[in-house]
Every structure is written in structure tokens, then in C-alpha cells.
GROMACS .gro file of C-alpha atoms in nm:
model
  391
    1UNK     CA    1   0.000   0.000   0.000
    2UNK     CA    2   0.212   0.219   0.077
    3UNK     CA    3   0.447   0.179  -0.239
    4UNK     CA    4   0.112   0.343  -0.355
    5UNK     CA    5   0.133   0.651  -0.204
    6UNK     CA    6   0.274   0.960  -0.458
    7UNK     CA    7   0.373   1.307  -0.319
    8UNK     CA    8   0.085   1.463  -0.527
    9UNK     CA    9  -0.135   1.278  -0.240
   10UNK     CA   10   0.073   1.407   0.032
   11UNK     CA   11   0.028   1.755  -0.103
   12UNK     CA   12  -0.328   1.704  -0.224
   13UNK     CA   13  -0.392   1.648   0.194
   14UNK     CA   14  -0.185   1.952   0.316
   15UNK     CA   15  -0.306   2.191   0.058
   16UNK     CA   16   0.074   2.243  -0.055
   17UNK     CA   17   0.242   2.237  -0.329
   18UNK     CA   18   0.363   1.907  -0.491
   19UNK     CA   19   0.722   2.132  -0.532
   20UNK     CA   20   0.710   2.199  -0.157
   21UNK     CA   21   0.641   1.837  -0.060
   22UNK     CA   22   0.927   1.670  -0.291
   23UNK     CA   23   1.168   1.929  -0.122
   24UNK     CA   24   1.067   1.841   0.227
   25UNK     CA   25   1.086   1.488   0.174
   26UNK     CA   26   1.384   1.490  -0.018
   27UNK     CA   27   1.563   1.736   0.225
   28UNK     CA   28   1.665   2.002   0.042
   29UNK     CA   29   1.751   2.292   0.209
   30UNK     CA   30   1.547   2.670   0.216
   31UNK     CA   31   1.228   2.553   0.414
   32UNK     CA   32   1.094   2.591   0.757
   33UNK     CA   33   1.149   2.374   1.023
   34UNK     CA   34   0.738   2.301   1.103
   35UNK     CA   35   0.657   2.287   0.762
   36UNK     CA   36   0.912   2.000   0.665
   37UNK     CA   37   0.797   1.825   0.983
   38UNK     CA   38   0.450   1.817   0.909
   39UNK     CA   39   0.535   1.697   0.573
   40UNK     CA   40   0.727   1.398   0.696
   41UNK     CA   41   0.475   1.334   0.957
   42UNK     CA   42   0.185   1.334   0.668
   43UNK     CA   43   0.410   1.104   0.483
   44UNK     CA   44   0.442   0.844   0.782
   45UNK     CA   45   0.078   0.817   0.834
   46UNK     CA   46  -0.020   0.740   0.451
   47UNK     CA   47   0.311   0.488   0.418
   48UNK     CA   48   0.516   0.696   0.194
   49UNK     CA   49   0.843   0.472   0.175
   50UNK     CA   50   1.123   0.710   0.013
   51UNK     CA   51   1.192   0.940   0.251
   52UNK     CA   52   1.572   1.077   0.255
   53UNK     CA   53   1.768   0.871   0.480
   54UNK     CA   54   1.838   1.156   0.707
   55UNK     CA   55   1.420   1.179   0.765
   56UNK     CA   56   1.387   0.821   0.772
   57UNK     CA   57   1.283   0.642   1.170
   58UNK     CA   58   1.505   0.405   1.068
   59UNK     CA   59   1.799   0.607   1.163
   60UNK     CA   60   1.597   0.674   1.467
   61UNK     CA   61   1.563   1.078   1.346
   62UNK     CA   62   1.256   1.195   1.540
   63UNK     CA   63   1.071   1.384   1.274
   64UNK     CA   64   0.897   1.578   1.576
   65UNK     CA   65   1.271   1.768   1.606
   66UNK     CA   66   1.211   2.128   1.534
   67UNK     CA   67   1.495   2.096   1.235
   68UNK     CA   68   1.621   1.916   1.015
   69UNK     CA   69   1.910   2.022   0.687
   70UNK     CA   70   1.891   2.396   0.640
   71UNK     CA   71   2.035   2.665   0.479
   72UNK     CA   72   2.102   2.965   0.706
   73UNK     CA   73   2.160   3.304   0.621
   74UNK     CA   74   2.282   3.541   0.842
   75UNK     CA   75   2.353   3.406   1.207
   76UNK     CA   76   2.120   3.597   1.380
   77UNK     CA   77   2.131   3.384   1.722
   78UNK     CA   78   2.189   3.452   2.078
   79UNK     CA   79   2.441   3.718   2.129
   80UNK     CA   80   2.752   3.665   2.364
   81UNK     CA   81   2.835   4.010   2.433
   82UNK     CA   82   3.154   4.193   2.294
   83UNK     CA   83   3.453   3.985   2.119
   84UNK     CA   84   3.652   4.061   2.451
   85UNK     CA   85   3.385   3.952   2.684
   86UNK     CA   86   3.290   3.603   2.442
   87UNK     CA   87   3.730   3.530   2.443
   88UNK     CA   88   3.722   3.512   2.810
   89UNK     CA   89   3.419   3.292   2.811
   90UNK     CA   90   3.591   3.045   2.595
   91UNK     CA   91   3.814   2.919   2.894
   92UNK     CA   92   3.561   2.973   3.112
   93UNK     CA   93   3.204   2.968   3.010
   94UNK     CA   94   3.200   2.741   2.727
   95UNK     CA   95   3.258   2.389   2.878
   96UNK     CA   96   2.894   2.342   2.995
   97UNK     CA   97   2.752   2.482   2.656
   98UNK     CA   98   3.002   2.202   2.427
   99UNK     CA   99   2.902   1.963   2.636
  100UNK     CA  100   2.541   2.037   2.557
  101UNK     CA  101   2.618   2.025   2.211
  102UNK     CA  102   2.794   1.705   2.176
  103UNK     CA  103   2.511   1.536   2.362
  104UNK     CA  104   2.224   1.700   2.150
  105UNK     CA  105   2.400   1.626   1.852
  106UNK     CA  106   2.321   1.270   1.718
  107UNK     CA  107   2.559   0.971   1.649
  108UNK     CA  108   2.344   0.994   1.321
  109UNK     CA  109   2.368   1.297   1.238
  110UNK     CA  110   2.515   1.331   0.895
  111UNK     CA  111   2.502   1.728   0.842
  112UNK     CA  112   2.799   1.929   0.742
  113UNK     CA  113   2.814   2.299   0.830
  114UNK     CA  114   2.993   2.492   0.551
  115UNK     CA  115   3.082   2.847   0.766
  116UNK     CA  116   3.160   3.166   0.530
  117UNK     CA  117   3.148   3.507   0.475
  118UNK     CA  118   2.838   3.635   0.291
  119UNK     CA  119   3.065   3.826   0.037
  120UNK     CA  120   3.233   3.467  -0.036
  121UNK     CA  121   2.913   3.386  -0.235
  122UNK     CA  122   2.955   3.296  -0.600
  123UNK     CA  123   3.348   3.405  -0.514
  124UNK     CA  124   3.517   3.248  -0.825
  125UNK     CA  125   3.832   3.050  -0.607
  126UNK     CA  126   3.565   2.918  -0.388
  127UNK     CA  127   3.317   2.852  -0.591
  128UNK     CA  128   3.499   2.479  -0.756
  129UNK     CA  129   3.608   2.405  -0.405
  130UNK     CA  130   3.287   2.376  -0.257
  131UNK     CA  131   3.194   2.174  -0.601
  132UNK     CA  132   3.463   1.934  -0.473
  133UNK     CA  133   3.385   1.945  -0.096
  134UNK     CA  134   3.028   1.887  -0.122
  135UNK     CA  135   3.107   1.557  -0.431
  136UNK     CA  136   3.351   1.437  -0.156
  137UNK     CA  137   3.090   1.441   0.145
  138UNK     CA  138   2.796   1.298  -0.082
  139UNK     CA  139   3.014   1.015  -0.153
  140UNK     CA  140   3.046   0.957   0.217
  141UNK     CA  141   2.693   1.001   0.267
  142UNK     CA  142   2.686   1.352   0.423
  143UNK     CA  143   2.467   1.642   0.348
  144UNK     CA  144   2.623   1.951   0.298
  145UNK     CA  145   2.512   2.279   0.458
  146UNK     CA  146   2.596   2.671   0.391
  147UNK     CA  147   2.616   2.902   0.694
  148UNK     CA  148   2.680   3.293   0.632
  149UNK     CA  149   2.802   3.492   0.867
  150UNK     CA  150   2.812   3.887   0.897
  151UNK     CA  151   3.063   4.109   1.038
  152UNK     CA  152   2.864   4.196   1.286
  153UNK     CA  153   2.826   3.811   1.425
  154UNK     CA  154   3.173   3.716   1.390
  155UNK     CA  155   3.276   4.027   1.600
  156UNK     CA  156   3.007   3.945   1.855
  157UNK     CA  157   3.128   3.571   1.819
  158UNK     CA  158   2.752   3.415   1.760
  159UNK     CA  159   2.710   3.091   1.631
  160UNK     CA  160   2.497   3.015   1.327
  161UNK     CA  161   2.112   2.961   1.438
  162UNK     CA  162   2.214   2.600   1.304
  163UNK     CA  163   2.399   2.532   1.631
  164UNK     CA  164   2.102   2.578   1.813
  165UNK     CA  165   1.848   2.379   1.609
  166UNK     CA  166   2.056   2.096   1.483
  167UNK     CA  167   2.450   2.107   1.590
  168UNK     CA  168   2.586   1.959   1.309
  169UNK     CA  169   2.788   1.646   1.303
  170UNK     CA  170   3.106   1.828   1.136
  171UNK     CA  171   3.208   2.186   1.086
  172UNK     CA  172   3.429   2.344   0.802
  173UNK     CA  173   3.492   2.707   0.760
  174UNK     CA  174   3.657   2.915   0.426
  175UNK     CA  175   3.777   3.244   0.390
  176UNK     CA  176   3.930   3.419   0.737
  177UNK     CA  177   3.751   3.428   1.045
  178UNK     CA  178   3.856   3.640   1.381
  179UNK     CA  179   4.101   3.413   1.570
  180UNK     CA  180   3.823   3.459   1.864
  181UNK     CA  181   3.532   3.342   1.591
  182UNK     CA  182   3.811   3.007   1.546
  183UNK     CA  183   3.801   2.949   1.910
  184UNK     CA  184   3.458   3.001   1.945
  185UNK     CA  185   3.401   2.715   1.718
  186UNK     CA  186   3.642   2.493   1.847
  187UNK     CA  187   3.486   2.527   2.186
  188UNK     CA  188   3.182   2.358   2.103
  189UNK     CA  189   3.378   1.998   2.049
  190UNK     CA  190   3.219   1.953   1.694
  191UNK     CA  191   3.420   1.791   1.462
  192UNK     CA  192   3.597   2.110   1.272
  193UNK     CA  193   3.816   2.143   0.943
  194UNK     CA  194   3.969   2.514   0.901
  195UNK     CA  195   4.063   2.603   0.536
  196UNK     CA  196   4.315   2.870   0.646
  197UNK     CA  197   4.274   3.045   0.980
  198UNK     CA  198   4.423   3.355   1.164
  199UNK     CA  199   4.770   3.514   1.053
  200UNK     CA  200   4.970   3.472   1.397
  201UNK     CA  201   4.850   3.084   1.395
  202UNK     CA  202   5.090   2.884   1.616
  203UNK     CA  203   5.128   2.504   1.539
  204UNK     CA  204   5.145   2.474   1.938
  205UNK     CA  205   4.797   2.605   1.991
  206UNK     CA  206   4.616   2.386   1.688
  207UNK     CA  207   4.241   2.281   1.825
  208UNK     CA  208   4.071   2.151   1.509
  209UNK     CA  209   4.271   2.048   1.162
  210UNK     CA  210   4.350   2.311   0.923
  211UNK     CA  211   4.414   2.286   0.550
  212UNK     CA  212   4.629   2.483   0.363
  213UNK     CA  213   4.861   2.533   0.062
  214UNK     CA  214   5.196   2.544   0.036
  215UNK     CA  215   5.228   2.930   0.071
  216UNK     CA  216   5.569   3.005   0.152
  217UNK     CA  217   5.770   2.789  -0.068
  218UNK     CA  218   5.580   2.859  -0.359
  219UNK     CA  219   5.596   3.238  -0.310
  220UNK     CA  220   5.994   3.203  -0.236
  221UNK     CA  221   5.998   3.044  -0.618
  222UNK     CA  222   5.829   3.345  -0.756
  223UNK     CA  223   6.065   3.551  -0.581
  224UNK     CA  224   6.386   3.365  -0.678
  225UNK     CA  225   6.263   3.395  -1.040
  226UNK     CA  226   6.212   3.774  -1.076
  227UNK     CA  227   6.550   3.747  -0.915
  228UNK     CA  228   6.679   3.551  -1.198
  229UNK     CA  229   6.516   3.781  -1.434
  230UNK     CA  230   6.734   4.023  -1.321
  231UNK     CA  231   6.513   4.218  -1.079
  232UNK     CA  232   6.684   4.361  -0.730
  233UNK     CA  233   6.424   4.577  -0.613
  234UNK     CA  234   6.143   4.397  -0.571
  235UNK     CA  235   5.795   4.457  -0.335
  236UNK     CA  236   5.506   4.284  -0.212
  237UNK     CA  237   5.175   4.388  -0.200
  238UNK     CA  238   4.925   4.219   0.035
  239UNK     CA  239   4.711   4.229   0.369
  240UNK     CA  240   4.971   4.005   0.536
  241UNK     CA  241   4.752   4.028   0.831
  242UNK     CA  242   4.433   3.933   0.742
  243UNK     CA  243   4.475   3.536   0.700
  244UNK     CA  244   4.750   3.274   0.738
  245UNK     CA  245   4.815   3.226   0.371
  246UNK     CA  246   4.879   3.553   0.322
  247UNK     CA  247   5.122   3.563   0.607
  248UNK     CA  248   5.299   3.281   0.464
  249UNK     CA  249   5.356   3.442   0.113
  250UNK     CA  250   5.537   3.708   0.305
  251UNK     CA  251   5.754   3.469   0.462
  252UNK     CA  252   5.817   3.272   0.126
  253UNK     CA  253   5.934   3.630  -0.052
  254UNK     CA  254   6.078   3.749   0.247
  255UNK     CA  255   6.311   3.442   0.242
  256UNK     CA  256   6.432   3.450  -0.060
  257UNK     CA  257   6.518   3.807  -0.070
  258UNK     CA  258   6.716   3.734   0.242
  259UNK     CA  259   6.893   3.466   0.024
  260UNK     CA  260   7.037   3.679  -0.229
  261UNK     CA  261   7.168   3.907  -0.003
  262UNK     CA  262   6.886   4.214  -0.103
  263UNK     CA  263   6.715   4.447   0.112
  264UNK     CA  264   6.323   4.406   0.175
  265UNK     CA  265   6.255   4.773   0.186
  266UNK     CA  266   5.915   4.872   0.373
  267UNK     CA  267   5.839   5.222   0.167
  268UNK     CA  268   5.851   4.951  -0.201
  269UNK     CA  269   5.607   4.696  -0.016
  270UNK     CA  270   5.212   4.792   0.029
  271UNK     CA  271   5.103   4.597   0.321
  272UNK     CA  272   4.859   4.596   0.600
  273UNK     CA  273   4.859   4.409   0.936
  274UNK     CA  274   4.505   4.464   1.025
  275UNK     CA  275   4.284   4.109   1.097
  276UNK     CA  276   3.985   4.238   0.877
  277UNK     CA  277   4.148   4.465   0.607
  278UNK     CA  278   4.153   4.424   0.276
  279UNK     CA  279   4.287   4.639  -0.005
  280UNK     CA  280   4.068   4.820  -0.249
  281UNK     CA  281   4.209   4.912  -0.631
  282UNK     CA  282   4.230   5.281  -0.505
  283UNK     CA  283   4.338   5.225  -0.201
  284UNK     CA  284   4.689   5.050  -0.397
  285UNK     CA  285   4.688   5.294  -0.603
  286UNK     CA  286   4.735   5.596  -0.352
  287UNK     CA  287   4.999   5.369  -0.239
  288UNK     CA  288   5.204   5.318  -0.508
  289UNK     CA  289   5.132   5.729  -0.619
  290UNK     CA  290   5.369   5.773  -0.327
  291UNK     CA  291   5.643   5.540  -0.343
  292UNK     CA  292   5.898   5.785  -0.440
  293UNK     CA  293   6.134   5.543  -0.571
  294UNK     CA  294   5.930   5.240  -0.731
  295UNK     CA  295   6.039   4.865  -0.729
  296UNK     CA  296   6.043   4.722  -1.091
  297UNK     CA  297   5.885   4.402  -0.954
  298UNK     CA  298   5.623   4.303  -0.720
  299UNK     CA  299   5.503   3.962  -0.565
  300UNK     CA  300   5.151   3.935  -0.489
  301UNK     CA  301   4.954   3.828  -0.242
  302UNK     CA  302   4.681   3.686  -0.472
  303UNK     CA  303   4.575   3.760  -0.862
  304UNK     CA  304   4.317   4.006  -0.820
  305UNK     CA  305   4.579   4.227  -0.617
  306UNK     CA  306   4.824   4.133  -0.852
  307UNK     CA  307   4.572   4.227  -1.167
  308UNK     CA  308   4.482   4.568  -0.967
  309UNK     CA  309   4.848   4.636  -0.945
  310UNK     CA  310   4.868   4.580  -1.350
  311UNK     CA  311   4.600   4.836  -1.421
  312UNK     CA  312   4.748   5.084  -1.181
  313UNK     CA  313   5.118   5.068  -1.341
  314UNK     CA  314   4.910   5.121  -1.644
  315UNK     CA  315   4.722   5.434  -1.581
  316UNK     CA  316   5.055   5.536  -1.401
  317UNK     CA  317   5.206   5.531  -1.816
  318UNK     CA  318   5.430   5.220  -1.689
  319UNK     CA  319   5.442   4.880  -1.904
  320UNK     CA  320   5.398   4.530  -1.769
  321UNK     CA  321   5.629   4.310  -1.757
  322UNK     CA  322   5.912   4.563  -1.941
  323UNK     CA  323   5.858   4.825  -1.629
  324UNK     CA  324   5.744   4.634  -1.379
  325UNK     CA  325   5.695   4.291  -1.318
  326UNK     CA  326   5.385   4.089  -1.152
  327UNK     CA  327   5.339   3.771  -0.989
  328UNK     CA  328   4.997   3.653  -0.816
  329UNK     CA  329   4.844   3.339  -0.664
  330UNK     CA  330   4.556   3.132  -0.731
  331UNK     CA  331   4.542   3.086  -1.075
  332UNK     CA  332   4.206   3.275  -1.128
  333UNK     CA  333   4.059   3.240  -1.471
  334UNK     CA  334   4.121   3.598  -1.540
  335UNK     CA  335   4.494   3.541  -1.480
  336UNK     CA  336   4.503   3.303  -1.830
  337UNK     CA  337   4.305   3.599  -2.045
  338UNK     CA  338   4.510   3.924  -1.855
  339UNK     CA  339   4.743   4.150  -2.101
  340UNK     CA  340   4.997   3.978  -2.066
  341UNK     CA  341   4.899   3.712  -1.951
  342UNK     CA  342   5.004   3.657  -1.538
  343UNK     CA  343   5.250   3.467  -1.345
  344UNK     CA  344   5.075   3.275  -1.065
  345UNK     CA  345   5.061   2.957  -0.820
  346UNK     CA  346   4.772   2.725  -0.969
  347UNK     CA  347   4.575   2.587  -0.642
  348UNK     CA  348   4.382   2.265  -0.737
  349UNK     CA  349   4.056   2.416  -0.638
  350UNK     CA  350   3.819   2.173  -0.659
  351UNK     CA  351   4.082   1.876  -0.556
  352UNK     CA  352   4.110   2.098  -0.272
  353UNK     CA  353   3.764   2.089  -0.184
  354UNK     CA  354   3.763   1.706  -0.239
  355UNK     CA  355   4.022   1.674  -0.004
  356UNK     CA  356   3.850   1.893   0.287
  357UNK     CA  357   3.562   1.668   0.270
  358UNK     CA  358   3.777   1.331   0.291
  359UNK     CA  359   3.959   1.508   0.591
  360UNK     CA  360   3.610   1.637   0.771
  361UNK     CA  361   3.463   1.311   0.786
  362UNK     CA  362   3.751   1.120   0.890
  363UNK     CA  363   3.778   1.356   1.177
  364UNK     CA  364   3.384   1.279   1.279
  365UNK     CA  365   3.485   0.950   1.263
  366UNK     CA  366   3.814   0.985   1.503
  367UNK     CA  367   3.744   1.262   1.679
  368UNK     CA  368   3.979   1.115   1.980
  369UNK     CA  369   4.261   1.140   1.685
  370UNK     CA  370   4.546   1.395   1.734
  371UNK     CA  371   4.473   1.709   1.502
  372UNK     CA  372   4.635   1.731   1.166
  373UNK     CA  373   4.791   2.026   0.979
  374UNK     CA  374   4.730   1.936   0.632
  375UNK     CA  375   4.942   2.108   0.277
  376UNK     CA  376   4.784   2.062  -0.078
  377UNK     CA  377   5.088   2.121  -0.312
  378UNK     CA  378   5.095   2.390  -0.559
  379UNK     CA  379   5.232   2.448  -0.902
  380UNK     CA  380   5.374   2.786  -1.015
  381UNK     CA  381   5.250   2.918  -1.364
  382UNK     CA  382   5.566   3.128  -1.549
  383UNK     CA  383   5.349   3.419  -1.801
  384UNK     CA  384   5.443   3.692  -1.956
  385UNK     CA  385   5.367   3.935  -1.654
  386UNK     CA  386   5.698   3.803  -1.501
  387UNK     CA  387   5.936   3.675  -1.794
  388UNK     CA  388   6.110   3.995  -1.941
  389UNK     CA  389   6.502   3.962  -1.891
  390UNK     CA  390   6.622   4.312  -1.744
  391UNK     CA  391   6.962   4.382  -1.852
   0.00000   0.00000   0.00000
């Protein structure tokens, strides 16, 4: 009989939509909480048998629970007072509240909480990643979910309204994050994967894995080869302060200058220290307008600085690479298609992504496990932005 049952029928007793029903029971993402529960509850009493495994009683999922897979927006929870005030908390308010949380969450729970920024949407070096992350968890039979977070939440460290409905069985955040916001998350004992985290990161004080690329040596190979290219005064532009990688590409062309003996010279480098800064086209170019005595190369922190840099030498009547030389990271699309064409670090994206998700959800499954500081290697890209021999 109830091999019988369609979700026309289901719908045809709710007064809903047959659209609305197929998403509940299939559980997509986007829908309230009550409605998707009195969905699945119609669905049990007529003997509807497909129901997604993670609605199924089966798995012993009471469909009564207020929540089930969502998509949040922005985390407008409980707030925890002032970034100060929620830091000291973390040694000393937050053991009760994880401990809540790893007993409401479910040894069958099999949601994933994706954490961003709300400007990382449709970003294009995130965008394959997640393509990879979310093929990765699906094969291990885990349902990705996107969490945005504002400005305003991260500074008041708030968890995403997720937390409180549904804790999640895993956790993995992109793009930078406070170092507080990292700690907050790591106090709740969820399963967490960071891709990147904080600038002054410290091996010693790792809490949850953290992916990365291999920044520094990478960057000191971009360096070394404007170096062989004849270049002696060379910059960097970048908000070293903002995330780890970033840090790390200082380090890398930091390095090698130090290696050939040349000066890294502060008033031919545009960088900015601040946790939450990031550099605007005319903020670099008031930058480089007043650097009296210009570098003929810089190293990048990423493309799109490095492509901002190659319109401002432009405007400023300078050519690229003959005046002044560019390197970038990320391989962007728009890096292939520049004029000239620009030197970069290609960053298997969506590989990447695959490899978060492989990592995530062998953590959920040894959480007891040490924590891991993972590198995905990178390839440098040589273009015509870099490869003009000075004489």
C-alpha cells in the first residue's frame, strides 16, 4: 500500500504544493522547520516509503525535532556580548555549553556545516572548491550545509542559528575568520576542518585540523625567479595580516630576498597588518602614487591584487612586464586571459575541496585522533607578466 502513495497525495492532503512536498521529503535545504515536519509526519501516516535517509525512523531521526538540513543566512542567534567579553568565556564559560552540544548532537547525524562570509558567495576561487567538498561528502553520505556569517556576528562571536536547532555532526569554515570566531568554534567539540585560519596561527595552539597550501615555498619560487630575471628591487603587495596564507607568502618572498643578499625595503612593499582589512584598487593605487622610488617588480599576495596592481602601473604610463613585473596566486581564470597574460601559483581548487571533505569526515569519525595540519601542493604558472630579462 504504501508503495502506492505519490507526493501529489501528500500535497493534495496539506493543501501544498507538490514542489514543496518533494523538497521536504527529499531534504533540500530553504524551508521551515514546522513545515518539513509536518510533511514527513503526513508522509508516515499514509506509508510513503522514500523518505531521505536523514528523515527516515530508521535512523531513529525523530521527525517531531524542530529541524532538520537547512540553509542559514545570516547568524542571527543569541548574542555573547563583545569579542573581549565572548574570548574570556571560551576558557571559562563554554565547557557546559560544548558539552550540551555534543550530547544534543546525534551519532546519526550526517550534516555538514559549511561556515563563510556572505561576500564569499559565487566568489570564483571558492566557488569549484565547494563543487569538490560537497562531491567528496555525498560520496560519504553527508549532506552539505551553507552558513553565512556577517561582520557583525563574527565580531560578537555568535554561532549560526544551526547550532542551536541541529549542531551539526562536522564543521568546516573558508575564507578568514577572527582568531576569537576560530576558538569560538572549536569550543563547542564539533568535529571542525579550518581552510586557512588567523595570521599569527601557532602550530602549538592547533584545536581543530587546518588545510592549507603550500604558501611560503611557492611564493619564495616566484621571488627567486624575478630574481633571476634580473630584478633587485622587488615589493610585495598584500594584507599580510588578514589570513594565514597571506602571512605565509610574506615569509616565502621574504626568504628569498634574504637569500640573495637584497634588502626588503618597507616604503617599495604595500602591506597591511590589520585582521579584517583588505585592499581596495584605489586604495593600492594611492599607495604606489607615493612610493617615491618604485620597485620594478612586485610579488603578490593573490591575482586580483596582482591584476589591480597591472591596471594601476598602467594608468601610471608604466608597461607590464618591461617596467614592472607581476606575480599573483591562485590561478584565477582571469589570470590566463590578462594582457599579458600573469604569473601565478595554480591551487587545485576543486581537488582541494575534495580533499576537505575526505579530511572532515575522517575527523567525525576519530574525533579522539590527534589534530592534523594538512598542505595541498601547488604548481607555479611562469606568463608573460613576469618573464622579461632586465639587462
Amino acid at each position: 500500500m504504501s508503495q502506492k502513495v505519490t507526493q501529489q497525495q501528500i500535497a493534495d492532503a496539506l493543501h501544498l504544493s507538490r514542489n514543496t512536498v518533494s523538497k521536504a521529503l527529499n531534504n533540500e535545504p530553504g524551508m521551515k522547520p514546522a513545515t518539513r515536519q509536518r510533511i514527513v509526519q503526513k508522509a508516515l501516516e499514509l506509508g510513503y516509503s522514500k523518505l531521505h535517509f536523514d528523515l527516515h525512523p530508521s535512523i531513529e531521526l525523530n521527525v517531531s525535532r524542530e529541524a532538520s538540513t537547512t540553509w542559514s543566512g545570516s547568524a542571527h542567534d543569541l548574542a555573547y556580548g563583545s569579542a573581549k567579553q565572548s574570548a574570556n568565556r571560551l576558557t571559562h564559560g563554554f565547557a557546559s555549553e560544548a558539552a550540551q552540544t555534543a550530547k544534543t548532537a546525534s551519532k546519526n547525524n550526517y550534516l555538514v556545516s559549511l561556515i563563510t562570509h556572505s561576500d564569499y558567495m559565487g566568489n570564483h576561487f571558492w566557488s569549484p572548491f565547494i563543487k569538490g567538498l560537497n562531491l567528496s561528502l555525498k560520496e560519504a553520505g553527508y549532506t552539505l550545509a551553507m552558513t553565512l556569517v556577517d561582520m557583525e556576528d563574527e565580531s560578537e562571536l555568535r554561532l549560526p542559528q544551526l547550532f542551536m536547532q541541529q549542531p551539526p555532526a562536522g564543521v568546516v569554515t573558508i575564507g578568514p575568520f577572527l582568531r576569537q570566531y576560530y576558538e569560538r568554534i572549536a569550543a563547542t567539540s564539533i568535529p571542525a576542518l579550518f581552510v586557512d585560519t588567523y595570521a599569527d596561527f601557532d602550530m602549538h595552539l592547533l584545536k581543530c585540523d587546518t588545510l592549507l597550501v603550500d604558501n611560503k615555498r611557492s611564493t619564495t619560487e616566484l621571488t627567486r625567479h624575478l630574481i633571476a630575471q634580473g630584478h633587485r628591487d622587488i615589493g610585495f603587495v598584500g594584507d599580510i595580516g588578514s589570513c594565514l596564507s597571506y602571512a605565509e607568502r610574506w615569509q616565502g618572498y621574504v626568504q628569498a630576498m634574504r637569500e640573495f643578499g637584497l634588502p626588503v625595503r618597507s616604503e617599495q612593499c604595500i602591506t597591511n597588518m590589520l585582521p579584517r582589512h583588505y585592499y581596495m584598487e584605489a586604495e593600492l593605487e594611492g599607495a604606489f602614487a607615493r612610493m617615491a622610488n618604485k620597485p620594478s617588480a612586485f610579488v603578490c599576495a593573490n591575482d586580483t591584487i596582482a591584476l589591480d596592481m597591472k591596471r594601476i602601473a598602467r594608468r601610471a604610463g608604466l608597461r607590464v612586464p618591461e617596467d614592472i613585473a607581476l606575480t599573483g596566486f591562485d590561478n584565477l581564470a582571469e589570470s590566463a586571459t590578462a594582457h599579458p597574460p600573469l604569473t601565478t601559483v595554480h591551487i587545485p581548487k576543486e581537488q582541494m575541496g575534495m580533499r576537505a571533505g575526505e579530511q572532515i569526515a575522517w575527523r567525525m569519525a576519530h574525533p579522539e585522533r590527534s589534530q592534523e595540519l594538512i598542505r595541498v601542493a601547488v604548481q607555479p604558472i611562469w606568463r608573460q607578466s613576469s618573464t622579461y630579462q632586465r639587462q
